[in-house]
Coordinates of C-alpha atoms and ligand atoms in Angstrom, one line a residue:
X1 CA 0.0 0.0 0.0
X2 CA 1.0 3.5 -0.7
X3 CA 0.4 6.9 0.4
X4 CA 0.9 9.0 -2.3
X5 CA -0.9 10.0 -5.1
X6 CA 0.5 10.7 -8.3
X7 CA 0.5 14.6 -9.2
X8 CA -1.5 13.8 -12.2
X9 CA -3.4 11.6 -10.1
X10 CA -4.4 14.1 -8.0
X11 CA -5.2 16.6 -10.5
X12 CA -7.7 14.6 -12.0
X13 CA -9.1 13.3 -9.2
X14 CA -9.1 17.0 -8.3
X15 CA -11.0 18.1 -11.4
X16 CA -13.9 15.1 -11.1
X17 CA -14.6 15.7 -7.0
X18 CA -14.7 19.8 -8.2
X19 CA -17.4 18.8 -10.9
X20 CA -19.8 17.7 -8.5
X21 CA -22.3 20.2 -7.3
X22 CA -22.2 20.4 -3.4
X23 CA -25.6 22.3 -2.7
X24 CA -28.8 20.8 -2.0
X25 CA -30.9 20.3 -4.6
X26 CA -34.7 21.5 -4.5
X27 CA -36.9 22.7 -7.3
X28 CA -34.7 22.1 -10.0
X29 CA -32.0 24.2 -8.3
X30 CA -28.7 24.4 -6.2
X31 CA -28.5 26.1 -3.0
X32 CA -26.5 26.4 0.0
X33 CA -28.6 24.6 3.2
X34 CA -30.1 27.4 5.6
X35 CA -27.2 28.7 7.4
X36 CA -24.8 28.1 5.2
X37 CA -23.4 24.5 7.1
X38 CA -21.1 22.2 5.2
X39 CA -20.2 18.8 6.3
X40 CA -16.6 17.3 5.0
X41 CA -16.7 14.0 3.0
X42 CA -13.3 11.7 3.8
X43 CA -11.2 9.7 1.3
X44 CA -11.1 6.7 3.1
X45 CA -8.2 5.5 1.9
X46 CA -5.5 8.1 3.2
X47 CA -8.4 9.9 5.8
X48 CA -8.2 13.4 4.3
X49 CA -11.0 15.6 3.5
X50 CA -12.1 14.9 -0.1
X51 CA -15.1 17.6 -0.5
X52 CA -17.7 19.3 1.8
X53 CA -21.7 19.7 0.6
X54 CA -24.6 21.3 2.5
X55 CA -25.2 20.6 5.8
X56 CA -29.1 20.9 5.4
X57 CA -31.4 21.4 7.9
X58 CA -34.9 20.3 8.9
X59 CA -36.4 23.4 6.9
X60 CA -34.1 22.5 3.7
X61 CA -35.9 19.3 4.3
X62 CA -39.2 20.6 4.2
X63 CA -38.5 22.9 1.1
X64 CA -37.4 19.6 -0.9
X65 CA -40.9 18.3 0.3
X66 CA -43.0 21.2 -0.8
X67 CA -40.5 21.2 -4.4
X68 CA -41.7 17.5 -4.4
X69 CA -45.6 18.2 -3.7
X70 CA -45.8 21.1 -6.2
X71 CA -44.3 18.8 -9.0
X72 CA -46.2 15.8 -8.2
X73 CA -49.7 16.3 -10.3
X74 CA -47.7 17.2 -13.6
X75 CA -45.0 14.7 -13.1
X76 CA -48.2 11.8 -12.6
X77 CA -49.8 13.2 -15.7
X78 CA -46.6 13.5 -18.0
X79 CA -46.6 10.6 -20.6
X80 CA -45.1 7.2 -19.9
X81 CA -42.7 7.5 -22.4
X82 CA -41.4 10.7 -21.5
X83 CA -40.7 9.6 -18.1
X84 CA -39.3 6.6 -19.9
X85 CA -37.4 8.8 -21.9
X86 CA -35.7 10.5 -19.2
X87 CA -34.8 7.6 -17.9
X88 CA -32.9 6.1 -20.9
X89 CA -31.0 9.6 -21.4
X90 CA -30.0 9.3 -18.3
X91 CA -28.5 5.5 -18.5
X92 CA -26.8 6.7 -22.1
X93 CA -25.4 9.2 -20.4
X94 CA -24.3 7.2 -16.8
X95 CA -22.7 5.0 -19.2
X96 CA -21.0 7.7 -21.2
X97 CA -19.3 9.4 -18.5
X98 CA -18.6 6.0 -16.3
X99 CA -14.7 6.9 -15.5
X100 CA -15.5 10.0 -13.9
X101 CA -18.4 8.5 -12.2
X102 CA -16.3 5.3 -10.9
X103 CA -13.5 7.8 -9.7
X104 CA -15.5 9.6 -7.6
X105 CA -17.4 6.9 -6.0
X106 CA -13.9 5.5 -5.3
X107 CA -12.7 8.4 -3.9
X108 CA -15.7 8.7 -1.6
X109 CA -16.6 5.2 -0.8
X110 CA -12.7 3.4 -1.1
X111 CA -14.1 0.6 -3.3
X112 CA -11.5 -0.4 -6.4
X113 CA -12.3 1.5 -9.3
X114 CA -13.0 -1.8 -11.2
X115 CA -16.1 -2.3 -8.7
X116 CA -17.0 1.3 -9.1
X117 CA -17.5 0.8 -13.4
X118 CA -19.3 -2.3 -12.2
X119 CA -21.6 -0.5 -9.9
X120 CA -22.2 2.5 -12.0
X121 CA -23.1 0.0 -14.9
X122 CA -25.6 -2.2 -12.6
X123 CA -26.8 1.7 -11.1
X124 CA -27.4 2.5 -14.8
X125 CA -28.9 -0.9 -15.7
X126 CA -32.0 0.1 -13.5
X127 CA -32.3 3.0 -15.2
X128 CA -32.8 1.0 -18.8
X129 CA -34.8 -1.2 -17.4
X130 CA -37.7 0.9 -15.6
X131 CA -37.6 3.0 -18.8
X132 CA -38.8 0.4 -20.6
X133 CA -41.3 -0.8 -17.4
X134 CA -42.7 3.3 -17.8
X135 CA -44.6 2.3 -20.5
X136 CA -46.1 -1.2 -19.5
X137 CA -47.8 -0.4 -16.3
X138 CA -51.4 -1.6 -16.9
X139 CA -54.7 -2.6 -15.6
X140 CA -57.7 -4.9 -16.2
X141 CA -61.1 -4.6 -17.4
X142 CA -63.4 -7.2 -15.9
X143 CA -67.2 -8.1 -15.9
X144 CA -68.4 -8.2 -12.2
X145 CA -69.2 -12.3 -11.8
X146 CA -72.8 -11.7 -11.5
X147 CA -73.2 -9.5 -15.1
X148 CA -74.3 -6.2 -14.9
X149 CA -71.6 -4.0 -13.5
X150 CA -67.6 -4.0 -15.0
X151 CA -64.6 -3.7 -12.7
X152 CA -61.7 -1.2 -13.6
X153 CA -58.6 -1.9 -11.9
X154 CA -55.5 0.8 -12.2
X155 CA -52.5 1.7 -11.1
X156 CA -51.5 5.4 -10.3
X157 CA -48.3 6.8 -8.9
X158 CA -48.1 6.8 -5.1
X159 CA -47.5 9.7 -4.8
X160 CA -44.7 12.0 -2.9
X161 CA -41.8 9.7 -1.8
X162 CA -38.7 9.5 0.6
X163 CA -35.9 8.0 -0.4
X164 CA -33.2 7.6 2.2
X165 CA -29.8 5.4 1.1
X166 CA -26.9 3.9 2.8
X167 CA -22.9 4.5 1.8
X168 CA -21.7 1.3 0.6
X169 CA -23.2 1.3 -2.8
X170 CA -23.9 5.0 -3.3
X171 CA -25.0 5.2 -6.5
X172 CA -26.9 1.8 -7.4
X173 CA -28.8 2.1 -4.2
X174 CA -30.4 5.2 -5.2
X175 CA -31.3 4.1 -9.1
X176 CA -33.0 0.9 -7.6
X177 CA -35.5 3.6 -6.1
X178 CA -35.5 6.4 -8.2
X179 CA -35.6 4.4 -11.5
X180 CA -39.2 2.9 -10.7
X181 CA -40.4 5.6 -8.7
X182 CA -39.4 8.3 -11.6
X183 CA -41.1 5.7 -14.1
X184 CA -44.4 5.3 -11.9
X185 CA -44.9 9.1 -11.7
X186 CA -43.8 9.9 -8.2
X187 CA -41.9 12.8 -6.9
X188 CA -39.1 12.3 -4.5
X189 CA -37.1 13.9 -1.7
X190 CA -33.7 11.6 -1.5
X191 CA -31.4 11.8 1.4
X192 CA -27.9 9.8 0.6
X193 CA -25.7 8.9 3.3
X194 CA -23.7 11.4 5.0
X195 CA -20.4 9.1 4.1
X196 CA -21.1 9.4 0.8
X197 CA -23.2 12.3 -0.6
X198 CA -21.2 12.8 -4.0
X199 CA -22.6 10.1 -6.2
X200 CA -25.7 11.4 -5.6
X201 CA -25.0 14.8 -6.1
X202 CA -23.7 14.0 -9.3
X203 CA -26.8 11.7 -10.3
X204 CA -29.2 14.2 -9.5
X205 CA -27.3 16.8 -12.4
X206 CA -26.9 14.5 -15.0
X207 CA -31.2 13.7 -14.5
X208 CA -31.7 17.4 -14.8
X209 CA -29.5 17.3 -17.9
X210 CA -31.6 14.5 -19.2
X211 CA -34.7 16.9 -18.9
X212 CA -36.1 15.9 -15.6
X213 CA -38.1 18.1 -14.5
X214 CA -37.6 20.3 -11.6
X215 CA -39.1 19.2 -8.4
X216 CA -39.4 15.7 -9.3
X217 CA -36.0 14.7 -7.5
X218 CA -35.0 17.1 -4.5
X219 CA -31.8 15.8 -2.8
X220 CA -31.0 16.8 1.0
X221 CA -27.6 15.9 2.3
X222 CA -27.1 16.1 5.9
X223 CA -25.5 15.4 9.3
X224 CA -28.8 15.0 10.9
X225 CA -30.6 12.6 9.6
X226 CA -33.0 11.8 11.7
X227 CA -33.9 16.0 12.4
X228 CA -34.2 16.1 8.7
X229 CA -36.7 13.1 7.9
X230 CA -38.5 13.0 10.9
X231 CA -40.7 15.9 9.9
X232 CA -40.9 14.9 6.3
X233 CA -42.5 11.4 8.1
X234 CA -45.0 13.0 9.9
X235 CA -46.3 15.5 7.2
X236 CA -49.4 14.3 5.4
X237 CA -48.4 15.3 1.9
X238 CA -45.5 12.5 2.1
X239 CA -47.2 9.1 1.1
X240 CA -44.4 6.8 1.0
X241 CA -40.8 5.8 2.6
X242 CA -38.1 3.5 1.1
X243 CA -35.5 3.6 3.0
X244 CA -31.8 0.9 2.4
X245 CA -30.1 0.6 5.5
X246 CA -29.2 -1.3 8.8
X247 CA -32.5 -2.7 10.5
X248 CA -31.9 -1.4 13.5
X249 CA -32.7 1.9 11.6
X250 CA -35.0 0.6 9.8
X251 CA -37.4 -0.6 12.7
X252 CA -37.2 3.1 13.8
X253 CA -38.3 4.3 10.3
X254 CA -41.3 1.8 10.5
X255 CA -42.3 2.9 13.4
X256 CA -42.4 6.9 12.7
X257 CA -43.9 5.4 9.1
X258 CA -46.7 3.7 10.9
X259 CA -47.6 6.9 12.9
X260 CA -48.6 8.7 9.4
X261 CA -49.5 5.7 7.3
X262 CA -47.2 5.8 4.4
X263 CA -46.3 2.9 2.2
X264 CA -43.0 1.3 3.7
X265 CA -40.1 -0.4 1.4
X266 CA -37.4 -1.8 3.9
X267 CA -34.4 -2.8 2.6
X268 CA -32.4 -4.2 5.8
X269 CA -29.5 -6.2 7.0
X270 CA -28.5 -9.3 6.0
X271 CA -26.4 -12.7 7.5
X272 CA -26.6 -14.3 4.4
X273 CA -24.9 -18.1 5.1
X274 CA -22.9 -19.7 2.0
X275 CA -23.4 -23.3 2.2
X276 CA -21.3 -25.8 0.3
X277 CA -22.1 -29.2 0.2
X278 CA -19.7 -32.4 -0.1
X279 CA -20.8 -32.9 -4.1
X280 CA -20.1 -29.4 -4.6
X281 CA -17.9 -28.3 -7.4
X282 CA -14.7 -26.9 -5.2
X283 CA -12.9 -24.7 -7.0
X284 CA -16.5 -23.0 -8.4
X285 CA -17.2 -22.3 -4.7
X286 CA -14.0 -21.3 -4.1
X287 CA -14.8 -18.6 -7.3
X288 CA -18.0 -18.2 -5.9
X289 CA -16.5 -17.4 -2.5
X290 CA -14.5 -14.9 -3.3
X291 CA -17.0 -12.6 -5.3
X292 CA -19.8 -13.6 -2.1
X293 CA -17.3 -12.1 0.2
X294 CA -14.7 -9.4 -1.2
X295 CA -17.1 -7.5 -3.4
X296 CA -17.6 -4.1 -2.2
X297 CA -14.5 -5.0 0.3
X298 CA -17.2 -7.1 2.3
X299 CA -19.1 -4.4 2.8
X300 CA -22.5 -5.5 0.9
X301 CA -25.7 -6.5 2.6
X302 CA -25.7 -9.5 0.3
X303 CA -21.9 -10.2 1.4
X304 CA -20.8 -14.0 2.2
X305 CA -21.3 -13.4 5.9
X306 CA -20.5 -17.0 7.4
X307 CA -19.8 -20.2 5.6
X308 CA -21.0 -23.9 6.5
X309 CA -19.0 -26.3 4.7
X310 CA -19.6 -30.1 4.9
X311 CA -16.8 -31.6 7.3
X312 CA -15.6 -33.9 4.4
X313 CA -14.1 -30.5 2.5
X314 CA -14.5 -27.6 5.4
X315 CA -10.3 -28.1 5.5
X316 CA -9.7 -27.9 1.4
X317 CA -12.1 -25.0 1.3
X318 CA -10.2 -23.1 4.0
X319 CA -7.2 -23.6 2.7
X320 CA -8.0 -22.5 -1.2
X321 CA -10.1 -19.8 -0.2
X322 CA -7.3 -18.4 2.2
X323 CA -4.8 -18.7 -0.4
X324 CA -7.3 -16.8 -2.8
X325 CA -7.9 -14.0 -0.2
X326 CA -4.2 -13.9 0.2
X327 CA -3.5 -13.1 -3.2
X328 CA -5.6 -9.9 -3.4
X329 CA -4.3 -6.9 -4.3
X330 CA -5.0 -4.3 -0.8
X331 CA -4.4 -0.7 -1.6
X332 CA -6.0 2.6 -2.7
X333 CA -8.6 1.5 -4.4
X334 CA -7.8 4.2 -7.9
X335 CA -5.0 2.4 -8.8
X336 CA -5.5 -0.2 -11.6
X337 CA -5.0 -3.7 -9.9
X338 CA -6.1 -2.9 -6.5
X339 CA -8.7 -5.7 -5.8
X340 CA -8.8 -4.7 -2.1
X341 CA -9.8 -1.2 -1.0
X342 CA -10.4 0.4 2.8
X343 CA -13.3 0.3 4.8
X344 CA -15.3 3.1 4.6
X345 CA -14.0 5.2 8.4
X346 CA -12.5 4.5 11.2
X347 CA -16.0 2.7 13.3
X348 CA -16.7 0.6 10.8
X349 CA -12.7 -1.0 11.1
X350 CA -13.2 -1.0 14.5
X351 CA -16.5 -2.7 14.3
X352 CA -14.4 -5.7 11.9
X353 CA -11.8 -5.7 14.4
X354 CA -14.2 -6.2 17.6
X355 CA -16.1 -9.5 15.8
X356 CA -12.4 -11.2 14.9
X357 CA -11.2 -10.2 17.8
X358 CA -14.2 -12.2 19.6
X359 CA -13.7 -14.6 17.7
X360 CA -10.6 -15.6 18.3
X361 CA -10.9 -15.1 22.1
X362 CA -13.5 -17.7 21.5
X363 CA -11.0 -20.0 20.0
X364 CA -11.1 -19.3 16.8
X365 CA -8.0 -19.8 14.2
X366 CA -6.5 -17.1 12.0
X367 CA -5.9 -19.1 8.7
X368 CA -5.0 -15.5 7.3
X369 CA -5.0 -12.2 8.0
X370 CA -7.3 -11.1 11.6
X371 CA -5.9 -7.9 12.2
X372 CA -5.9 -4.4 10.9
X373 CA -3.4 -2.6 8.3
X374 CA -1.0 -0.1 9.3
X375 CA -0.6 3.1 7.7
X376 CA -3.2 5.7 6.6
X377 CA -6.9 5.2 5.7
X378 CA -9.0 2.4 6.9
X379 CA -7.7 -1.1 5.9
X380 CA -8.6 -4.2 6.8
X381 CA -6.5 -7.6 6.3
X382 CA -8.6 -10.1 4.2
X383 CA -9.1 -12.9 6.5
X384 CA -9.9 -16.7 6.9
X385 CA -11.2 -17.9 10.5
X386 CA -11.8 -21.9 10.9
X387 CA -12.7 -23.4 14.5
X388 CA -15.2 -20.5 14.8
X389 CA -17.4 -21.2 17.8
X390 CA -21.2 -21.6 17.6
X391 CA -21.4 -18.7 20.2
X392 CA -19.2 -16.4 18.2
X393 CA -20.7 -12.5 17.3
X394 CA -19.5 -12.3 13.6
X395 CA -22.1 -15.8 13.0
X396 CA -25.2 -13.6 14.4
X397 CA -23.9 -10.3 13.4
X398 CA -23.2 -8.6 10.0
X399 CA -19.3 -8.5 9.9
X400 CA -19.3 -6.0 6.9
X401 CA -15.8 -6.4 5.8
X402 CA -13.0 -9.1 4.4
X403 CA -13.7 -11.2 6.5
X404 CA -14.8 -15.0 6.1
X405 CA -15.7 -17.3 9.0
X406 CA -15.8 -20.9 8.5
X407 CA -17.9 -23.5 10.3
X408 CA -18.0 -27.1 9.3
X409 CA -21.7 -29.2 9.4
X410 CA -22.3 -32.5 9.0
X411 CA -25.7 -33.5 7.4
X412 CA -28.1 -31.1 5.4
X413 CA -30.4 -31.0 8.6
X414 CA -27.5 -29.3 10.5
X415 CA -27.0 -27.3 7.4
X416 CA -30.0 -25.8 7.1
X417 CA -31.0 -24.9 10.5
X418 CA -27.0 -23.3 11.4
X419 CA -28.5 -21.1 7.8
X420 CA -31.6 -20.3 8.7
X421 CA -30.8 -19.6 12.7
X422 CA -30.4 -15.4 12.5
X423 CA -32.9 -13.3 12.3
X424 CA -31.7 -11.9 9.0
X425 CA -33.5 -13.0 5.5
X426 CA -32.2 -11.5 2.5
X427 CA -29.8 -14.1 0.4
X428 CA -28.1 -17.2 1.1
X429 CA -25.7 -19.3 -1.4
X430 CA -26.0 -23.1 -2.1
X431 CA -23.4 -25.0 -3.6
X432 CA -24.0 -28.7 -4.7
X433 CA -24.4 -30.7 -7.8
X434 CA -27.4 -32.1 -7.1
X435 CA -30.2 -31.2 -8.2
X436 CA -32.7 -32.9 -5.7
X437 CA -30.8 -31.8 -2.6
X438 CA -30.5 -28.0 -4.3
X439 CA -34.1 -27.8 -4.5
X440 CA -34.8 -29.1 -1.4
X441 CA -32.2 -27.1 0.4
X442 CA -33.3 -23.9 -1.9
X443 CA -36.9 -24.1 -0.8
X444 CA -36.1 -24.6 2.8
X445 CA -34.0 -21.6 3.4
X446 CA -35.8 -18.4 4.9
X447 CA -34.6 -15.7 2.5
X448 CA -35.8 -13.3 0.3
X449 CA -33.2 -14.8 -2.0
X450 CA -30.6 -18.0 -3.2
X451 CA -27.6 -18.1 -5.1
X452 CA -27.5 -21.4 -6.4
X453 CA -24.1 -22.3 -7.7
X454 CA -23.3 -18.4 -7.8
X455 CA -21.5 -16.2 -5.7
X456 CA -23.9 -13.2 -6.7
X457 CA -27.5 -12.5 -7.3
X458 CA -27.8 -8.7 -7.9
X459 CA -29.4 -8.0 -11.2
X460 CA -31.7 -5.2 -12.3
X461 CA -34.3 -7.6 -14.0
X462 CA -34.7 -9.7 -11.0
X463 CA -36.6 -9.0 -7.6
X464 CA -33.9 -7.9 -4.8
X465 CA -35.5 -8.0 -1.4
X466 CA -35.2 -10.1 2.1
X467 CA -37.7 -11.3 4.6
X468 CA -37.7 -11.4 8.2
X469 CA -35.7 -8.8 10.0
X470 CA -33.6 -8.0 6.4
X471 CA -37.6 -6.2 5.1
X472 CA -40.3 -5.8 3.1
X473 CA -41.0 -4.8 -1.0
X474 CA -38.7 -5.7 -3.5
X475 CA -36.7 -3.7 -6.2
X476 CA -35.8 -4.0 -9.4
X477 CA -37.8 -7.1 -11.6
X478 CA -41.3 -6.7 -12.7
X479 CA -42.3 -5.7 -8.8
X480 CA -40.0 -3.0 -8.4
X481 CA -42.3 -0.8 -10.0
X482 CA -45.0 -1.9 -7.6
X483 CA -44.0 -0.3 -4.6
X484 CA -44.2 3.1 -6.5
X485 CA -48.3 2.4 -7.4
X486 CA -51.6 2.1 -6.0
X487 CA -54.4 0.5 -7.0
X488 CA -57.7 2.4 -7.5
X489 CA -60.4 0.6 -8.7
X490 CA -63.9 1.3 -10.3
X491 CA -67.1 0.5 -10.1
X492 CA -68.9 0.6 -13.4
X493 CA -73.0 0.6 -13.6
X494 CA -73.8 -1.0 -17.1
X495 CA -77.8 -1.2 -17.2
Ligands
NAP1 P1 -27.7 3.1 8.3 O1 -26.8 3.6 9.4 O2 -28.9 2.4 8.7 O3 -27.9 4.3 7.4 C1 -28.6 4.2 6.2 C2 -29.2 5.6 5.8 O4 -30.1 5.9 6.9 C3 -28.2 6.7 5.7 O5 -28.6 7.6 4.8 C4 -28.3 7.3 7.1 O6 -27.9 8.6 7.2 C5 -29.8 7.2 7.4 N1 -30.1 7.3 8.8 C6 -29.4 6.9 9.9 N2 -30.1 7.1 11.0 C7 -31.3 7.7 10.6 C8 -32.5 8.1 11.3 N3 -32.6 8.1 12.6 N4 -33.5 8.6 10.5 C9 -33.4 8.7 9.2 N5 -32.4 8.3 8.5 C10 -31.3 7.8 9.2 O7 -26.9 2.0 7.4 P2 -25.5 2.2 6.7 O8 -24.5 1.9 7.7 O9 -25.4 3.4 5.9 O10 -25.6 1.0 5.6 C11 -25.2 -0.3 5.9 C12 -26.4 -1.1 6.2 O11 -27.3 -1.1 5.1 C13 -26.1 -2.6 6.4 O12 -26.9 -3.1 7.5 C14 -26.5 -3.2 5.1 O13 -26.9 -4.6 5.2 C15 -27.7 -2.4 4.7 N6 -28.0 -2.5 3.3 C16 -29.1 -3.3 2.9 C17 -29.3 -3.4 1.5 C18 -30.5 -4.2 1.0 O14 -30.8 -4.1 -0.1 N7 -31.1 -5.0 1.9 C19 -28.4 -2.8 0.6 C20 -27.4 -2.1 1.0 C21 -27.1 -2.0 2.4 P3 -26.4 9.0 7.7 O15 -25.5 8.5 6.7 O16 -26.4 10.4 7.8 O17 -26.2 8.2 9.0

């Protein structure tokens, strides 16, 4: 790992961070938030300031909401395929400027630029894709069962929306929101994370530049989350929430949601178990291992969080998956070849350290790695753990960085109870070659979704979403656009 950054490094790393608008964004305009507060953004990988944006306040957040209301009856009555059509612009154009894009979400986040292209990509894929759901949302036209009267179901846009997104992938977490939400007809106040406002920032520019209009996306950055959205919660004119995040937050949300009735999307936490049975194909879940785990630097709520490997292979595994994890590339995650970036600050390193450390107080081994980096920014060494204890934290608790516990199991029983005991339910990961035992395993998990013989699931065309304590609603797929609609439907007289 290095410290310094190449003078012509810097100067175009310069130029992209001093593209990006830093005001809040309400009504189809930039301003500074009341009071003129800033808060800093950090490169994570040397811990220097990278930028400052608005600070906003609670009344910056309640000027995005009456931007969002004015907007919303001509934004609901604007063609499907011109809301389509902003959309696609908007993807052409994500896809024309990805460099600049992946840079900055590097610089912000600490992810390796490769995964930044990637996620600006799958970000832009959602855009494509609800462009082209904008013009298919339907109804039905029925005759009431008894004759006589005809049923007319359709869908309308929600309505005013909040859209509140986490750090760790700061770009495609928003698209998955606003894609079907700008393709329903809604309007939308969106708060990104404090870690990471710049992605955001430069998203919402390059919609206006696509001819979105003003008002339909306000963006509020801020230091107080919580001051900021509570009020947007409780006023009538908001209808909905979807908020990506950790459940504990989450729960809260719910809970100030419920007070005011709004439709609720909870994207939440996750455990998700990564089980590999004794017919598995080794070295593909060894391939599938590593992109379950080390994506996004661990940090991913669909990461590899614990794996249960059949006792007749639990030591190959280990060893192959250590030696894979030990050939990573750690550093600043612009340089070309850097597989392995920092974690995002400071508490989230220490929150890795505390679970190894547990860990191995509890007996656990340190096949590689199990301790931070030294040296600036916030790095983590990858890490393998075997002899992990049933009582350890990182098995209950999302780890959130490079690191991969292993725990051997003996029969598929044992399997899929160690999988399914959390309270988390977004995604789990199966590995065998049999077919029976893979549906039977698959159906038996408790999650929103399986990786069967794959090491991701993420895809724009397919329904992302958990049960149990990881949510509720699902995005991206055919449903995504649902949780933007309502159904109203109509009672015909026909004499
Ligand atoms: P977080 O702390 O829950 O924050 C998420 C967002 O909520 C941020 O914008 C945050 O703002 C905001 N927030 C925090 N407290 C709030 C409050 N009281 N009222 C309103 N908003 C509040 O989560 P995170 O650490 O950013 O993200 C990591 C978590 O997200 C993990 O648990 C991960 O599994 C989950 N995640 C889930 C999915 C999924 O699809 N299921 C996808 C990605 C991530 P600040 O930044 O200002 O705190």
């Amino acid at each position: 790992m290095s410290d310094s950054v190449d003078a012509v490094d810097s100067v175009r790393e310069q130029a992209v961070v001093g593209a990006v608008p830093t005001g809040v964004f309400i009504g189809g305009g930039w301003r500074d938030a009341t009071g003129g507060a800033r808060l800093v953004v950090e490169d994570p990988s040397t811990g220097r300031p990278l930028a400052e944006v608005a600070d906003a306040t609670p009344d910056d957040g309640l000027a995005a909401l009456d931007a969002a209301a004015a907007a919303q009856a001509s934004w609901a009555s604007t063609p499907p395929r011109v809301r389509g059509e902003v959309l696609r612009r908007t993807y052409e154009l994500l896809t024309a400027r990805v460099e600049d894009l992946a840079l900055l979400m590097t610089l912000e986040m600490g992810k390796p630029v490769a995964e930044s292209r990637a996620e600006v990509a799958y970000a832009a894929e959602f855009f494509r894709w609800f462009a082209e759901e904008a013009v298919r949302i339907d109804g039905r036209y029925t005759v009431n069962p008894n004759g006589g009267a005809r049923l007319l179901v359709m869908r309308q846009p929600v309505g005013p929306c909040l859209l509140i997104t986490p750090w760790n992938f700061p770009m495609a977490m928003g698209t998955r929101k606003l894609g079907p939400a700008i393709a329903a007809g809604c309007t939308m106040v969106c708060k990104p994370a404090e870690l990471t406002p710049l992605s955001m920032l430069a998203l919402a520019e390059i919609l206006a530049e696509a001819g979105l209009p003003p008002g339909v996306l306000n963006v509020v950055t801020t230091s107080r989350a919580g001051d900021v959205t509570r009020p947007l919660l409780a006023d009538r004119r908001l209808r909905k929430l979807s908020f990506t995040g950790s459940t504990a937050v989450g729960r809260q949300l719910i809970g100030l949601a419920a007070d005011n009735v709004l439709r609720v999307s909870m994207e939440l936490g996750g455990n998700a178990p990564f089980l590999v049975f004794e017919d598995a194909d080794l070295e593909a879940a060894v391939e599938g291992a590593v992109i379950a785990k080390m994506r996004n630097v661990g940090e991913a709520c669909t990461a590899a969080n614990r794996f249960h490997v059949h006792e007749s292979v639990a030591d190959e595994f280990a060893t192959r998956l250590a030696g894979r994890l030990g050939a990573m590339t750690v550093g600043r995650g612009t340089q070309e070849g850097v597989q392995v970036g920092p974690l995002v600050d400071g508490r989230q390193r220490a929150k890795v350290a505390e679970l190894v450390d547990d860990a191995t107080a509890r007996g656990a081994t340190a096949l590689l790695g199990g301790r931070p980096l030294d040296g600036p920014g916030y790095f983590y060494a990858p890490t393998v753990l075997t002899d992990v204890p049933a009582g350890a934290r990182m098995l209950r608790e999302e780890v959130f960085g490079p690191v991969a516990p292993i725990v051997p199991f003996a029969t598929e029983d044992e399997a899929v109870a160690a999988a399914n005991d959390t309270e988390y339910g977004l995604v789990a990961y199966v590995y065998t070659t049999g077919l029976e035992r893979a549906l039977r395993v698959v159906e038996r998990l408790e999650t929103g979704m399986v990786g069967l013989n794959q090491g991701l699931v993420s895809n724009p065309a397919a329904p992302f979403g958990g049960v149990k304590h990881s949510g509720f609603g699902r995005e991206g797929g055919r449903e995504g656009i649902d949780e933007y609609l309502a159904t109203k439907y109509v009672a015909v007289k026909l004499a």
